[in-house]
XYZ file of C-alpha atoms in Angstrom:
407
model
C -13.114 76.609 -5.770
C -13.880 77.575 -9.399
C -12.454 74.300 -10.683
C -14.606 72.326 -8.325
C -17.789 74.300 -9.320
C -17.068 73.596 -13.118
C -16.471 69.873 -12.444
C -19.786 69.375 -10.602
C -21.721 71.136 -13.430
C -20.620 68.565 -16.100
C -23.576 66.819 -17.507
C -23.359 63.007 -17.202
C -24.906 60.482 -19.611
C -25.648 56.742 -19.252
C -23.657 54.447 -21.557
C -24.317 50.818 -22.339
C -21.093 48.783 -22.702
C -20.052 45.386 -23.910
C -16.547 43.753 -23.700
C -14.327 40.911 -22.447
C -13.055 40.541 -18.945
C -9.679 39.093 -17.807
C -10.946 35.556 -18.162
C -12.021 36.263 -21.745
C -15.804 36.008 -21.012
C -18.258 38.398 -22.686
C -19.640 40.856 -20.153
C -21.960 43.839 -20.484
C -23.500 46.598 -18.375
C -24.204 50.222 -17.929
C -22.121 53.095 -16.607
C -22.951 56.674 -15.930
C -20.164 59.140 -16.933
C -19.384 62.465 -18.487
C -17.997 61.075 -21.766
C -17.046 57.911 -23.660
C -13.423 58.533 -22.761
C -14.238 58.382 -19.036
C -16.120 54.981 -19.558
C -13.184 53.505 -21.602
C -10.780 54.474 -18.952
C -12.954 53.118 -16.104
C -13.486 49.796 -17.789
C -9.819 49.542 -18.747
C -8.806 49.765 -15.069
C -11.306 46.971 -14.332
C -9.597 44.753 -16.926
C -12.338 44.886 -19.528
C -11.133 45.050 -23.172
C -12.592 45.175 -26.598
C -15.164 47.549 -25.320
C -18.193 48.605 -27.491
C -20.133 51.675 -26.234
C -23.682 52.891 -26.940
C -25.029 56.100 -25.407
C -28.553 55.608 -24.093
C -31.015 58.356 -24.897
C -34.175 58.896 -22.800
C -37.313 60.502 -24.005
C -38.254 63.513 -22.079
C -41.650 61.990 -21.292
C -44.381 63.759 -19.367
C -44.554 65.516 -16.065
C -43.667 63.425 -12.941
C -46.702 63.402 -10.608
C -47.434 62.424 -6.991
C -49.155 59.380 -8.515
C -45.964 58.368 -10.334
C -43.871 58.589 -7.012
C -46.557 56.817 -5.148
C -46.647 53.909 -7.598
C -42.848 53.771 -7.655
C -42.723 53.579 -3.724
C -45.211 50.754 -3.715
C -43.334 48.814 -6.362
C -39.999 49.328 -4.669
C -41.396 48.187 -1.296
C -42.988 45.091 -2.860
C -39.774 44.133 -4.627
C -37.628 44.662 -1.482
C -40.060 42.592 0.616
C -39.752 39.789 -2.048
C -35.987 39.788 -1.675
C -34.964 41.601 -4.895
C -31.764 43.578 -4.394
C -32.182 47.458 -4.278
C -30.287 48.190 -7.447
C -32.043 45.493 -9.478
C -35.431 46.793 -8.067
C -34.629 50.328 -9.448
C -33.497 48.806 -12.750
C -36.744 46.802 -13.122
C -39.029 49.635 -12.040
C -37.141 52.333 -14.036
C -37.083 50.370 -17.281
C -40.672 49.201 -16.994
C -42.324 52.576 -16.125
C -44.777 54.020 -18.859
C -43.370 57.504 -18.143
C -39.919 57.978 -19.596
C -39.234 60.916 -17.261
C -39.852 58.698 -14.238
C -37.558 56.000 -15.724
C -34.815 58.520 -16.275
C -35.159 59.824 -12.667
C -35.052 56.340 -11.220
C -31.961 55.316 -13.241
C -30.238 58.517 -12.205
C -30.905 57.710 -8.553
C -29.695 54.229 -9.128
C -26.441 55.594 -10.548
C -25.917 57.741 -7.420
C -26.471 54.583 -5.209
C -24.006 52.663 -7.265
C -21.334 55.381 -6.640
C -21.592 55.079 -2.902
C -24.471 57.443 -1.881
C -27.034 56.030 0.496
C -30.598 55.771 -0.824
C -31.780 58.678 1.337
C -28.853 60.850 0.120
C -29.761 60.000 -3.465
C -33.476 60.943 -2.889
C -32.432 64.320 -1.330
C -30.863 65.392 -4.526
C -34.502 65.580 -6.037
C -36.549 67.601 -3.467
C -39.006 68.362 -6.132
C -40.258 64.795 -6.033
C -39.093 63.474 -2.634
C -39.852 65.817 0.246
C -38.234 65.810 3.754
C -40.705 63.469 5.199
C -40.002 60.844 2.449
C -36.116 61.170 2.775
C -36.342 61.041 6.641
C -38.328 57.850 6.667
C -36.044 56.248 4.131
C -33.098 57.353 6.262
C -34.670 55.866 9.421
C -35.233 52.621 7.570
C -31.536 52.427 6.467
C -30.300 53.121 9.833
C -32.483 50.607 11.558
C -32.108 47.879 8.846
C -35.746 47.739 8.127
C -35.826 49.700 4.757
C -38.401 47.316 3.262
C -40.773 47.790 6.181
C -40.435 51.545 6.144
C -40.850 51.738 2.376
C -44.134 49.643 2.708
C -45.340 51.983 5.409
C -44.377 54.929 3.332
C -46.110 53.593 0.364
C -49.363 53.044 2.408
C -49.005 56.609 3.622
C -48.616 58.146 0.165
C -51.532 55.999 -1.218
C -53.858 57.330 1.624
C -52.800 60.996 1.178
C -53.288 60.657 -2.548
C -56.695 59.274 -2.026
C -57.626 62.311 0.147
C -56.286 64.800 -2.496
C -58.302 62.967 -5.199
C -61.501 63.221 -3.246
C -60.977 66.965 -2.642
C -60.247 67.497 -6.346
C -63.414 65.496 -7.172
C -65.535 67.649 -4.884
C -64.139 70.811 -6.684
C -64.178 69.629 -10.193
C -67.882 69.168 -10.796
C -69.086 72.638 -9.736
C -66.115 74.420 -11.436
C -66.649 72.489 -14.679
C -70.381 73.304 -14.650
C -69.725 77.010 -14.024
C -67.198 77.214 -16.890
C -69.604 75.497 -19.231
C -72.440 77.787 -18.126
C -70.385 80.875 -18.649
C -69.249 79.652 -22.164
C -72.952 78.867 -23.169
C -74.049 82.289 -21.820
C -71.297 84.123 -23.747
C -72.343 82.286 -26.985
C -75.990 83.196 -26.470
C -75.194 86.728 -25.613
C -72.752 87.391 -28.564
C -74.405 85.321 -31.384
C -77.982 84.384 -30.571
C -79.510 87.480 -28.964
C -78.267 89.880 -31.707
C -80.104 87.827 -34.251
C -83.317 88.219 -32.140
C -82.645 91.965 -31.755
C -82.705 92.375 -35.616
C -85.984 90.532 -35.816
C -87.537 92.775 -33.018
C -86.373 95.891 -34.737
C -88.672 95.154 -37.715
C -91.701 94.913 -35.309
C -91.608 98.630 -34.571
C -93.252 97.999 -31.277
C -92.180 98.534 -27.589
C -90.378 95.531 -26.082
C -91.022 94.096 -22.485
C -88.577 95.263 -19.851
C -86.939 91.764 -19.405
C -86.185 91.706 -23.070
C -84.720 95.103 -23.093
C -82.560 94.196 -20.090
C -81.184 91.062 -21.758
C -80.573 92.930 -25.022
C -78.636 95.681 -23.113
C -76.411 92.975 -21.597
C -75.943 91.347 -25.020
C -74.908 94.746 -26.520
C -72.308 95.021 -23.648
C -70.999 91.534 -24.362
C -70.780 92.151 -28.089
C -68.882 95.473 -27.613
C -66.613 94.402 -24.825
C -66.220 90.650 -25.247
C -62.498 90.931 -25.627
C -62.171 92.902 -22.396
C -64.439 90.561 -20.487
C -62.513 87.362 -21.458
C -59.145 89.203 -21.078
C -60.016 90.521 -17.463
C -61.351 87.075 -16.379
C -58.419 85.120 -17.897
C -55.781 87.641 -16.638
C -57.435 87.799 -13.238
C -57.304 83.925 -12.914
C -53.731 83.799 -14.055
C -52.650 86.759 -11.766
C -54.443 85.102 -8.780
C -52.876 81.640 -9.383
C -49.373 83.266 -9.758
C -49.769 85.322 -6.653
C -51.026 82.304 -4.799
C -47.849 80.376 -5.790
C -45.415 83.190 -4.877
C -47.009 85.014 -1.854
C -47.175 83.245 1.453
C -49.628 85.993 2.766
C -52.092 85.149 -0.012
C -51.738 81.409 0.696
C -52.434 82.103 4.316
C -55.484 84.212 3.499
C -56.838 81.710 1.115
C -56.221 78.714 3.501
C -58.132 80.636 6.271
C -60.932 81.444 3.879
C -61.226 77.826 2.664
C -61.533 76.649 6.322
C -64.383 79.117 6.908
C -66.324 78.396 3.703
C -69.702 76.911 4.367
C -70.014 73.245 3.628
C -66.672 72.868 1.638
C -64.667 74.296 4.576
C -65.749 71.369 6.661
C -64.428 68.985 4.090
C -61.065 70.836 3.782
C -60.704 70.872 7.618
C -61.303 67.122 7.920
C -58.892 66.241 5.072
C -56.124 68.501 6.632
C -56.635 66.789 10.030
C -56.560 63.330 8.369
C -53.272 64.256 6.600
C -51.763 65.852 9.766
C -52.512 62.854 11.972
C -51.596 60.265 9.227
C -48.142 61.956 8.714
C -47.384 62.205 12.460
C -48.430 58.557 12.936
C -46.250 57.336 10.090
C -43.197 59.356 11.194
C -43.602 58.345 14.984
C -44.102 54.598 14.133
C -40.843 54.783 12.074
C -38.996 55.704 15.229
C -38.442 59.335 14.310
C -38.397 61.595 17.559
C -41.635 63.582 18.049
C -40.045 66.970 17.780
C -38.229 66.032 14.609
C -41.475 64.421 13.217
C -43.354 67.647 13.775
C -40.982 69.439 11.323
C -42.354 67.359 8.415
C -45.980 67.327 9.685
C -46.866 70.937 9.181
C -45.770 71.071 5.504
C -47.505 67.710 4.711
C -50.775 68.974 6.117
C -51.227 71.233 3.023
C -52.640 74.250 4.919
C -50.790 77.255 6.120
C -53.035 77.727 9.277
C -52.030 74.205 10.437
C -48.479 74.634 9.319
C -48.034 77.712 11.596
C -49.873 75.996 14.398
C -47.547 72.948 14.041
C -44.494 75.246 14.619
C -46.103 76.432 17.781
C -46.781 72.856 18.838
C -43.190 71.786 18.032
C -41.886 74.759 20.092
C -43.898 73.754 23.108
C -43.207 70.053 22.811
C -39.460 70.746 22.633
C -39.651 72.572 26.016
C -41.245 69.655 27.760
C -45.033 70.201 27.201
C -47.023 67.122 26.279
C -48.327 66.807 22.649
C -51.962 66.794 23.901
C -51.575 70.077 25.828
C -49.743 71.649 22.919
C -52.499 70.641 20.491
C -55.088 72.057 22.858
C -53.172 75.324 23.044
C -53.155 75.573 19.316
C -57.038 75.530 19.284
C -57.354 74.019 15.794
C -58.159 70.495 16.632
C -61.594 68.997 17.538
C -61.937 67.664 21.028
C -61.989 64.025 19.822
C -58.517 64.323 18.174
C -57.007 65.750 21.346
C -58.697 63.091 23.539
C -57.450 60.218 21.286
C -53.973 61.856 21.367
C -53.994 61.970 25.155
C -55.079 58.211 25.401
C -52.173 57.395 23.030
C -49.644 59.238 25.031
C -50.835 57.678 28.340
C -50.818 54.135 26.885
C -47.616 54.470 24.882
C -49.497 53.749 21.639
C -49.431 57.200 20.115
C -48.808 56.087 16.565
C -51.724 53.630 16.482
C -54.196 56.119 18.054
C -53.267 58.875 15.557
C -53.645 56.212 12.738
C -57.207 55.540 14.005
C -57.922 59.255 14.036
C -56.757 59.554 10.450
C -58.889 56.509 9.398
C -61.859 58.264 11.016
C -61.468 61.529 9.316
C -60.669 59.936 5.902
C -63.980 58.232 6.194
C -65.626 61.631 7.221
C -64.115 63.103 4.022
C -65.603 60.253 1.943
C -69.107 60.715 3.403
C -68.946 64.586 3.236
C -67.894 64.546 -0.475
C -70.635 62.158 -1.403
C -73.238 64.318 0.574
C -71.958 67.404 -1.019
C -72.088 66.030 -4.530
C -75.648 65.010 -3.945
C -76.512 68.455 -2.686
C -74.635 70.413 -5.335
C -76.391 68.629 -8.376
C -79.963 70.012 -7.733
C -78.539 73.495 -6.691
C -76.515 73.701 -9.987
C -79.343 72.614 -12.099
C -81.700 75.206 -10.506
C -79.043 77.898 -11.123
C -78.449 76.927 -14.685
C -82.168 76.465 -15.369
C -82.930 79.966 -14.004
C -80.097 81.575 -15.901
C -80.547 79.971 -19.322
C -84.379 79.710 -18.974
C -84.611 83.325 -18.024
C -82.784 84.434 -21.116
C -84.866 82.226 -23.316
C -88.214 83.520 -21.781
C -87.099 87.126 -22.066
C -86.326 86.719 -25.753
C -89.696 84.963 -26.425
C -91.833 87.433 -24.592
C -92.102 89.759 -27.620
C -93.153 86.718 -29.940
C -95.848 85.766 -27.350
C -97.109 89.428 -27.363
C -97.007 89.467 -31.179
C -98.978 86.153 -31.323
C -101.608 87.509 -29.020
C -102.093 90.645 -31.153
C -102.281 88.663 -34.421
C -104.712 86.191 -32.775
């Protein structure tokens, strides 16, 4: 057992080789192995002599994102539909990718497939990039002999999910960016600008208005405790994000809170429902059984409230309850969703009905994000104007008073 454990932990590299076959013709290729000796031995068994080897080195590149995986899925689907062989498709996409990390990942998967693994098995070795839903759909495509069709459907699914995530990030980015900039500007004014006014006012020898005294008091606090303020805010944000990643209870609490947040909660709910129905539609259309499909749907929804509800739905469906009744019992779906699901079950077109529901809610997310952006702009301008303008007026009040006395 110990020997087996050591052998599987050997790091393999990719070698580019060139030599002559039994007919004396010049041949070349690539081989993934633990060392040059292994490559030499393997090629010798194949009758290839006068071998020249070169170890390929890959740059580490950047982080592999959902966008990279989505683009790869679309490229692979397009090539396979065009009749390009699977291994050649991997080679073309891997070597042509702008992110070296993605290129290395794809060539590693290609090597696994070359050694006899199925494509779905090769993907399952990298769960960080290919989730259970992705691997299940690829496996279903391999078993049914329609891998190109399933990859095309999977690429469309990932593109739509990526578009929803992008819209949610867009809705969040603007107000957060403005708030961060507003805090930085306020801190600069409090720490550097207002103390300069304070020195000028000290030479007046007169009583200052209450608003001015209040702003100066806040400025004194900032100047004295600026390191603690920034430390507490930065540490608090870091601690919150870390606990959010690690604690399922906090994730559950935040997901519930997001769904109940005015205005923004409605957008989150619509996006989650769109992802839930899109995922189930894609899985069911691929021929994956309903109970098995529901295993992947909960996690793909991206919200713990819906994840837990999906487990309940899966449990009820596995005991013979219809999907519509199970969804109604979960009490988290609008009436329109359950009605469309009921029509789909009765007509035998559940996948197409769920796809229409997903299309509807994706459009709703689009409209809601645009409406919220239009609403947030004047609100943010009013808040910033009140905050910055209030400080400016408070600091200029003594100057107005002095001007009136001099006049």
